[in-house]
Tab-separated table of C-alpha atoms in Angstrom:
chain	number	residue	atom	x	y	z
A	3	UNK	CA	288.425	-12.085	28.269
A	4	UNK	CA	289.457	-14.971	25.925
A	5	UNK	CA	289.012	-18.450	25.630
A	6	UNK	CA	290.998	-21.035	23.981
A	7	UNK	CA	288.663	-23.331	22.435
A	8	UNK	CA	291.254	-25.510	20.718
A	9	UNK	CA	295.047	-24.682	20.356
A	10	UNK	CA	295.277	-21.992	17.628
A	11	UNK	CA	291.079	-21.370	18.108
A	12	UNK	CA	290.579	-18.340	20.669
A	13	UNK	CA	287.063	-17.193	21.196
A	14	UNK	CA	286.844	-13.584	22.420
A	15	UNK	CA	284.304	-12.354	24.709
A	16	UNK	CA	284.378	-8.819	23.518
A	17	UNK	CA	282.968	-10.431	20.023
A	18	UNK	CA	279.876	-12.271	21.764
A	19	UNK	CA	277.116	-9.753	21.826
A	20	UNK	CA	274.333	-11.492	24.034
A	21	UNK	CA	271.091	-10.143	25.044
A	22	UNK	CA	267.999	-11.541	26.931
A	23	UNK	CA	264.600	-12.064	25.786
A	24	UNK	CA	261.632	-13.198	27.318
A	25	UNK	CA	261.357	-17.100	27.428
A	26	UNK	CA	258.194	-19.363	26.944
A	27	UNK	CA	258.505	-22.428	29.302
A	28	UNK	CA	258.192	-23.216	32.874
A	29	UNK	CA	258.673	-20.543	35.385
A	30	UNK	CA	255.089	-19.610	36.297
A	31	UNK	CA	254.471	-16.120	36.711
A	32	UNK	CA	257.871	-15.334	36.916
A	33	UNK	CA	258.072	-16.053	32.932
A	34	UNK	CA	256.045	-13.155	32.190
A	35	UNK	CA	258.050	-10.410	33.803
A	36	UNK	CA	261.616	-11.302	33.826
A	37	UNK	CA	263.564	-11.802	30.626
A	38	UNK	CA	265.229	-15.101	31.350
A	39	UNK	CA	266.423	-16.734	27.853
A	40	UNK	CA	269.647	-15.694	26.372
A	41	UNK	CA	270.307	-14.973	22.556
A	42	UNK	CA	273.999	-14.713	21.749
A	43	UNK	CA	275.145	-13.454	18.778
A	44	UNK	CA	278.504	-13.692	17.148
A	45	UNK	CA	279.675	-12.613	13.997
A	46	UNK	CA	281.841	-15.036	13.187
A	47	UNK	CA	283.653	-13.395	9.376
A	48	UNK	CA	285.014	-10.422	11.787
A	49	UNK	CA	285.839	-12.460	14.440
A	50	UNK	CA	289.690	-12.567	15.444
A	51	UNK	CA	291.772	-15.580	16.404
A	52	UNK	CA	289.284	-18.084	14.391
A	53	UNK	CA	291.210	-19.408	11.230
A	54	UNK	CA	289.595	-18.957	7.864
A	55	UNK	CA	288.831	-23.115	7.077
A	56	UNK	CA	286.902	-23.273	10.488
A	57	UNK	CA	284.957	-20.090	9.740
A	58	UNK	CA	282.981	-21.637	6.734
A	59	UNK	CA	282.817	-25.097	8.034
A	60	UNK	CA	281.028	-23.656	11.199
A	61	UNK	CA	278.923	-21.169	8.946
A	62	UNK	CA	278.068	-24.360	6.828
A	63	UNK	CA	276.932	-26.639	9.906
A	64	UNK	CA	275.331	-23.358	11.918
A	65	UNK	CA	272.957	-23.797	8.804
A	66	UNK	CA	269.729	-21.764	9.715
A	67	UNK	CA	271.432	-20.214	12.330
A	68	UNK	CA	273.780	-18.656	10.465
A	69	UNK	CA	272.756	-15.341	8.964
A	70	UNK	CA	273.432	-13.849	5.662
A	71	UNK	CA	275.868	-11.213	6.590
A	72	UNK	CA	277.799	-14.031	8.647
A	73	UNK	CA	276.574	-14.304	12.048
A	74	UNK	CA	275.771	-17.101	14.167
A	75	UNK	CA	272.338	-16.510	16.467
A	76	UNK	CA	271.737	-18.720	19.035
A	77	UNK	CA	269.212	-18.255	21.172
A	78	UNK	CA	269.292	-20.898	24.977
A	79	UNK	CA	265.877	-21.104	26.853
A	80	UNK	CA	266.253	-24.653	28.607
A	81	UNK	CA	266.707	-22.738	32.055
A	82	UNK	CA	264.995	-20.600	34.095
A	83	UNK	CA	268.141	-18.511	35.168
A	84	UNK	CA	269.795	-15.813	33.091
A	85	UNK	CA	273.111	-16.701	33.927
A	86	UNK	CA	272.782	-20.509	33.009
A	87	UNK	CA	271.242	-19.595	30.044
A	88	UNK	CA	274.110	-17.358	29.030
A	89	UNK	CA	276.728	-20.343	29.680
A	90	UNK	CA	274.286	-22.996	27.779
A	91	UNK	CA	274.519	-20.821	24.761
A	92	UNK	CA	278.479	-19.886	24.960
A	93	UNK	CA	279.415	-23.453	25.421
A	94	UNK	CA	276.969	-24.214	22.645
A	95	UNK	CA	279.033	-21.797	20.726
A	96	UNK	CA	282.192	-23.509	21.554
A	97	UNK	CA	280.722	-27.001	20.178
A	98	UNK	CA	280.221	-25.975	17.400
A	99	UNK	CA	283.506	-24.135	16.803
A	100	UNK	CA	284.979	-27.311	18.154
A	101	UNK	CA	282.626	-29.600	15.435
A	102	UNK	CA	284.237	-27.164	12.457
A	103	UNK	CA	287.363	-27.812	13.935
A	104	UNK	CA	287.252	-31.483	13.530
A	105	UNK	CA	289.092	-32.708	10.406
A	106	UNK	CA	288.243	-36.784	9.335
A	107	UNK	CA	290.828	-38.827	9.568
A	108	UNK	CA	292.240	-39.469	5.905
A	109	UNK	CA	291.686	-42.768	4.544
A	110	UNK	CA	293.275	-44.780	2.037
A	111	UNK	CA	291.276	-47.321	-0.037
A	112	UNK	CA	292.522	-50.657	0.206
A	113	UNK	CA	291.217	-54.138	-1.420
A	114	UNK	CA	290.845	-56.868	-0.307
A	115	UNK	CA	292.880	-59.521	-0.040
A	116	UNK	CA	293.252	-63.022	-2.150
A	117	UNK	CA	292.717	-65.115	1.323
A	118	UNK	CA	289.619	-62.275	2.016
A	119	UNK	CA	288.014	-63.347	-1.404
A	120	UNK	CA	288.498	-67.079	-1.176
A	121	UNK	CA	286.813	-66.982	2.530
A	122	UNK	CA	284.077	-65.133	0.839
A	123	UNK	CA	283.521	-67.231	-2.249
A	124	UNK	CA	284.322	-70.347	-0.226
A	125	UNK	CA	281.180	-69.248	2.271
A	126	UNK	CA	278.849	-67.917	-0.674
A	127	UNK	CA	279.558	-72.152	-1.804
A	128	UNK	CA	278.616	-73.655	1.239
A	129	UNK	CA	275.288	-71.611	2.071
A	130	UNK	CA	274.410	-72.564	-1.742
A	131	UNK	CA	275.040	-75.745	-0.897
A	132	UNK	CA	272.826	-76.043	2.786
A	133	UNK	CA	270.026	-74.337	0.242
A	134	UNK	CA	270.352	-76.532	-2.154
A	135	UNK	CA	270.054	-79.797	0.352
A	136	UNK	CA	266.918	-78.301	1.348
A	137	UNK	CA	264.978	-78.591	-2.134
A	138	UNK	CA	262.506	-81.357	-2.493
A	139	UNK	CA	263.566	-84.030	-4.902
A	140	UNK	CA	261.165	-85.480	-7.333
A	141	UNK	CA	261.583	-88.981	-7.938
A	142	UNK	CA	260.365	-89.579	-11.499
């Protein structure tokens, strides 16, 4: 199955590879015997549909979770089900495609004004003036 993260960004199921581990946390007894927490894996340099600048902006900010030969592990233990588990760590996924996605908005450097720089100077006078009302005068 495939999911369209952004337009032009498709996430394939068949390139998720998630298994389930056992998971430290609440859960009692139950935490011992059933392997609840989810570890997804995705190897995100073979993956199809994902275009080439997103791929090493998400390897960059998956930064420890990245590994060397370029997949992304991440491991979800905040429930106690399986299945929400699995879901916490696909739409964790999905952020961060959607994070490497994001491109700043371009901005152009502009000075200021001559009105902008009067205003300034005009206040940087008048506070040296209040401070300067405030010194004690010696009458000699």
């Amino acid at each position: 199955m495939k999911q369209t993260v952004l337009p032009g960004v498709v996430l394939d199921e068949d390139d998720l590879e998630i298994t389930y581990i056992l998971a430290s946390g609440p859960g009692g007894q139950n935490v011992n015997k059933v392997a609840t927490a989810a570890q997804l894996r995705f190897n995100l340099l073979n993956a199809q549909g994902i275009p080439e600048r997103i791929r090493l902006k998400a390897l960059e900010l998956a930064g420890t979770r990245a590994t060397r030969d370029g997949a992304i592990v991440i491991t979800g233990r905040r429930f106690r089900s399986q299945q929400r588990n699995r879901e916490d760590v696909i739409q964790r996924l999905i952020e961060l495609i959607r994070q490497a996605a994001h491109r700043p908005a371009f901005r152009v450097a502009t000075r200021p004004g001559r009105a902008a720089r009067q205003r300034r100077l005009d206040g940087k006078a008048h506070r040296a003036g209040i401070k300067q009302n405030r010194r004690v005068r010696s009458d000699d």
